[in-house]
Amino acid sequence: MDSHTALNNRSKLVVDISNDSTEQPTMSDLPYNPVFGIICSSSYDRVTRSSERLEAYFDVLKSDYPEVEKLCEHYHKLTAQIEMDKLSAVISSPVVHHSRLNNHFNQQRQQLMTYFTESLADIENQKSKTDVINKDVNWTAVELMKDWFDKNEHRPFPKKKDIKQISMLGNITVKDIKTWFMFERIRRHSASME
């Protein structure tokens, strides 16, 4: 069917609809529109529902985590690119390939949404872990260890009696003290190398 015939068919349908004829147009009366095939598939419905859930997740986290705004913008750019690529591919390919192309690009969007959902969960979990860690920190012990380290920077390896004293005063285990000193030596050595 050429474009002139398709235009005539559309105008007949408009006339028929406007005259309240009892005969309603069917899908077979309309010229094929590849976009209609894209939005009327079950994979597109799944992608749309997943996208709505992700958007809601973005909205919930935006107020608490400023980095989520940039993540959301990046997600929208990538999604728009996938949709443009899908539309371009469907329009330029034979009808027999539309379903396969549609599924391919919907799968790309689904993978993108999974990635961003996991990223948001990581941001949320990292913040909650930081809150828990900061609540559990024995700041008295940290100050005692920092003071000892600063005074003995030339040889930052506490003796057993020093460890025992810090342990008693700071209410911290010997293992935690040794671990803290090990990491503090690494931190300060790395800082001095920069």
mmCIF file of C-alpha atoms in Angstrom, residues 9-175:
data_model
loop_
_atom_site.group_PDB
_atom_site.id
_atom_site.type_symbol
_atom_site.label_atom_id
_atom_site.label_comp_id
_atom_site.label_asym_id
_atom_site.label_seq_id
_atom_site.Cartn_x
_atom_site.Cartn_y
_atom_site.Cartn_z
ATOM 1 C CA ASN A 9 -7.839 4.991 4.277
ATOM 2 C CA ARG A 10 -7.123 7.167 7.300
ATOM 3 C CA SER A 11 -9.371 9.962 6.047
ATOM 4 C CA LYS A 12 -12.188 7.439 5.407
ATOM 5 C CA LEU A 13 -11.826 6.214 8.968
ATOM 6 C CA VAL A 14 -11.998 9.750 10.306
ATOM 7 C CA VAL A 15 -15.117 10.412 8.260
ATOM 8 C CA ASP A 16 -16.686 7.114 9.362
ATOM 9 C CA ILE A 17 -15.939 7.827 13.017
ATOM 10 C CA SER A 18 -17.170 11.399 12.842
ATOM 11 C CA ASN A 19 -20.474 10.272 11.243
ATOM 12 C CA ASP A 20 -21.126 7.891 14.160
ATOM 13 C CA SER A 21 -21.371 4.924 11.845
ATOM 14 C CA THR A 22 -22.082 1.665 13.604
ATOM 15 C CA GLU A 23 -19.137 0.025 11.888
ATOM 16 C CA GLN A 24 -15.996 0.630 13.988
ATOM 17 C CA PRO A 25 -12.562 0.455 12.386
ATOM 18 C CA THR A 26 -10.464 -2.570 13.206
ATOM 19 C CA MET A 27 -6.714 -2.835 13.487
ATOM 20 C CA SER A 28 -6.565 -4.442 10.075
ATOM 21 C CA ASP A 29 -8.164 -1.294 8.583
ATOM 22 C CA LEU A 30 -5.236 0.833 9.745
ATOM 23 C CA PRO A 31 -1.895 0.875 7.986
ATOM 24 C CA TYR A 32 0.821 -0.932 9.951
ATOM 25 C CA ASN A 33 2.592 1.294 12.426
ATOM 26 C CA PRO A 34 5.825 -0.166 13.865
ATOM 27 C CA VAL A 35 5.561 2.006 16.975
ATOM 28 C CA PHE A 36 2.275 0.317 17.831
ATOM 29 C CA GLY A 37 4.046 -3.037 17.786
ATOM 30 C CA ILE A 38 6.622 -1.705 20.224
ATOM 31 C CA ILE A 39 4.189 -0.457 22.835
ATOM 32 C CA CYS A 40 1.776 -3.383 22.631
ATOM 33 C CA SER A 41 4.064 -6.181 23.708
ATOM 34 C CA SER A 42 4.203 -7.997 27.009
ATOM 35 C CA SER A 43 7.951 -7.340 27.327
ATOM 36 C CA TYR A 44 7.276 -3.608 26.982
ATOM 37 C CA ASP A 45 4.650 -3.849 29.748
ATOM 38 C CA ARG A 46 7.170 -5.567 32.047
ATOM 39 C CA VAL A 47 9.792 -2.939 31.254
ATOM 40 C CA THR A 48 7.287 -0.152 31.915
ATOM 41 C CA ARG A 49 6.316 -1.603 35.303
ATOM 42 C CA SER A 50 9.978 -2.060 36.249
ATOM 43 C CA SER A 51 10.737 1.466 35.116
ATOM 44 C CA GLU A 52 7.921 2.861 37.258
ATOM 45 C CA ARG A 53 9.267 0.992 40.307
ATOM 46 C CA LEU A 54 12.780 2.314 39.654
ATOM 47 C CA GLU A 55 11.479 5.877 39.254
ATOM 48 C CA ALA A 56 9.695 5.569 42.591
ATOM 49 C CA TYR A 57 12.929 4.267 44.163
ATOM 50 C CA PHE A 58 14.810 7.274 42.737
ATOM 51 C CA ASP A 59 12.186 9.638 44.163
ATOM 52 C CA VAL A 60 12.390 8.070 47.627
ATOM 53 C CA LEU A 61 16.192 8.295 47.814
ATOM 54 C CA LYS A 62 16.747 11.712 46.165
ATOM 55 C CA SER A 63 16.018 13.669 49.331
ATOM 56 C CA ASP A 64 18.412 11.647 51.503
ATOM 57 C CA TYR A 65 21.257 11.067 49.059
ATOM 58 C CA PRO A 66 22.351 13.951 46.800
ATOM 59 C CA GLU A 67 24.303 11.629 44.466
ATOM 60 C CA VAL A 68 21.037 9.927 43.465
ATOM 61 C CA GLU A 69 20.016 12.978 41.410
ATOM 62 C CA LYS A 70 23.013 12.543 39.069
ATOM 63 C CA LEU A 71 22.415 8.799 38.926
ATOM 64 C CA CYS A 72 18.807 9.469 37.938
ATOM 65 C CA GLU A 73 19.863 11.869 35.169
ATOM 66 C CA HIS A 74 22.350 9.321 33.854
ATOM 67 C CA TYR A 75 19.659 6.622 33.879
ATOM 68 C CA HIS A 76 17.299 8.847 31.884
ATOM 69 C CA LYS A 77 19.960 9.619 29.271
ATOM 70 C CA LEU A 78 20.791 5.942 28.787
ATOM 71 C CA THR A 79 17.123 4.959 28.654
ATOM 72 C CA ALA A 80 16.395 7.622 26.046
ATOM 73 C CA GLN A 81 19.314 6.379 23.956
ATOM 74 C CA ILE A 82 18.086 2.783 24.111
ATOM 75 C CA GLU A 83 14.560 3.857 23.125
ATOM 76 C CA MET A 84 15.851 5.947 20.217
ATOM 77 C CA ASP A 85 18.022 3.056 19.023
ATOM 78 C CA LYS A 86 15.033 0.715 19.297
ATOM 79 C CA LEU A 87 12.755 3.004 17.338
ATOM 80 C CA SER A 88 15.383 3.533 14.665
ATOM 81 C CA ALA A 89 16.036 -0.205 14.351
ATOM 82 C CA VAL A 90 12.356 -1.108 14.177
ATOM 83 C CA ILE A 91 11.540 1.541 11.591
ATOM 84 C CA SER A 92 14.449 0.570 9.358
ATOM 85 C CA SER A 93 13.925 -3.205 9.514
ATOM 86 C CA PRO A 94 11.422 -5.575 7.941
ATOM 87 C CA VAL A 95 8.244 -6.258 9.929
ATOM 88 C CA VAL A 96 9.241 -9.885 10.566
ATOM 89 C CA HIS A 97 12.151 -8.688 12.730
ATOM 90 C CA HIS A 98 10.230 -6.182 14.845
ATOM 91 C CA SER A 99 9.312 -8.556 17.635
ATOM 92 C CA ARG A 100 12.880 -9.805 18.017
ATOM 93 C CA LEU A 101 14.291 -6.262 17.949
ATOM 94 C CA ASN A 102 11.676 -5.101 20.427
ATOM 95 C CA ASN A 103 12.583 -7.900 22.836
ATOM 96 C CA HIS A 104 16.299 -7.212 22.403
ATOM 97 C CA PHE A 105 16.009 -3.536 23.315
ATOM 98 C CA ASN A 106 13.560 -4.240 26.144
ATOM 99 C CA GLN A 107 16.098 -6.691 27.540
ATOM 100 C CA GLN A 108 18.745 -3.947 27.372
ATOM 101 C CA ARG A 109 16.469 -1.635 29.335
ATOM 102 C CA GLN A 110 15.764 -4.367 31.873
ATOM 103 C CA GLN A 111 19.504 -4.920 32.386
ATOM 104 C CA LEU A 112 20.007 -1.174 32.753
ATOM 105 C CA MET A 113 17.247 -0.983 35.362
ATOM 106 C CA THR A 114 18.726 -3.922 37.262
ATOM 107 C CA TYR A 115 22.103 -2.184 37.315
ATOM 108 C CA PHE A 116 20.624 1.100 38.584
ATOM 109 C CA THR A 117 18.424 -0.649 41.154
ATOM 110 C CA GLU A 118 21.513 -2.406 42.522
ATOM 111 C CA SER A 119 23.428 0.894 42.517
ATOM 112 C CA LEU A 120 20.679 2.564 44.532
ATOM 113 C CA ALA A 121 20.621 -0.337 46.974
ATOM 114 C CA ASP A 122 24.406 -0.050 47.356
ATOM 115 C CA ILE A 123 24.122 3.674 48.099
ATOM 116 C CA GLU A 124 21.399 3.038 50.648
ATOM 117 C CA ASN A 125 23.279 0.131 52.269
ATOM 118 C CA GLN A 126 26.562 2.038 52.394
ATOM 119 C CA LYS A 127 24.908 4.881 54.273
ATOM 120 C CA SER A 128 23.245 2.532 56.758
ATOM 121 C CA LYS A 129 26.532 0.637 57.285
ATOM 122 C CA THR A 130 28.333 3.927 57.919
ATOM 123 C CA ASP A 131 25.685 4.903 60.452
ATOM 124 C CA VAL A 132 26.049 1.569 62.252
ATOM 125 C CA ILE A 133 29.855 1.728 62.207
ATOM 126 C CA ASN A 134 29.896 5.269 63.576
ATOM 127 C CA LYS A 135 27.497 4.303 66.370
ATOM 128 C CA ASP A 136 29.720 1.405 67.403
ATOM 129 C CA VAL A 137 33.015 3.311 67.369
ATOM 130 C CA ASN A 138 34.673 3.605 70.746
ATOM 131 C CA TRP A 139 35.906 7.170 70.365
ATOM 132 C CA THR A 140 37.760 7.080 73.687
ATOM 133 C CA ALA A 141 39.852 4.152 72.484
ATOM 134 C CA VAL A 142 40.465 5.828 69.108
ATOM 135 C CA GLU A 143 41.738 8.979 70.838
ATOM 136 C CA LEU A 144 44.014 6.926 73.117
ATOM 137 C CA MET A 145 45.479 5.056 70.144
ATOM 138 C CA LYS A 146 45.949 8.242 68.085
ATOM 139 C CA ASP A 147 47.707 9.940 71.001
ATOM 140 C CA TRP A 148 50.026 6.964 71.495
ATOM 141 C CA PHE A 149 50.729 6.780 67.752
ATOM 142 C CA ASP A 150 51.512 10.517 67.520
ATOM 143 C CA LYS A 151 53.925 10.309 70.467
ATOM 144 C CA ASN A 152 55.654 7.217 69.064
ATOM 145 C CA GLU A 153 55.536 7.926 65.335
ATOM 146 C CA HIS A 154 59.226 7.071 64.988
ATOM 147 C CA ARG A 155 58.407 3.481 66.076
ATOM 148 C CA PRO A 156 54.626 2.949 65.866
ATOM 149 C CA PHE A 157 54.596 -0.582 67.288
ATOM 150 C CA PRO A 158 53.106 -0.585 70.813
ATOM 151 C CA LYS A 159 54.551 -3.002 73.356
ATOM 152 C CA LYS A 160 52.374 -5.454 75.238
ATOM 153 C CA LYS A 161 52.191 -3.143 78.265
ATOM 154 C CA ASP A 162 51.050 -0.227 76.053
ATOM 155 C CA ILE A 163 48.418 -2.392 74.401
ATOM 156 C CA LYS A 164 47.204 -3.608 77.788
ATOM 157 C CA GLN A 165 46.968 -0.034 79.085
ATOM 158 C CA ILE A 166 45.020 1.183 76.028
ATOM 159 C CA SER A 167 42.786 -1.874 76.292
ATOM 160 C CA MET A 168 41.921 -1.182 79.924
ATOM 161 C CA LEU A 169 41.487 2.596 79.568
ATOM 162 C CA GLY A 170 39.634 2.455 76.256
ATOM 163 C CA ASN A 171 37.583 -0.683 76.936
ATOM 164 C CA ILE A 172 38.716 -2.273 73.663
ATOM 165 C CA THR A 173 40.080 -5.718 72.800
ATOM 166 C CA VAL A 174 43.738 -6.412 72.129
ATOM 167 C CA LYS A 175 42.848 -7.729 68.674
#
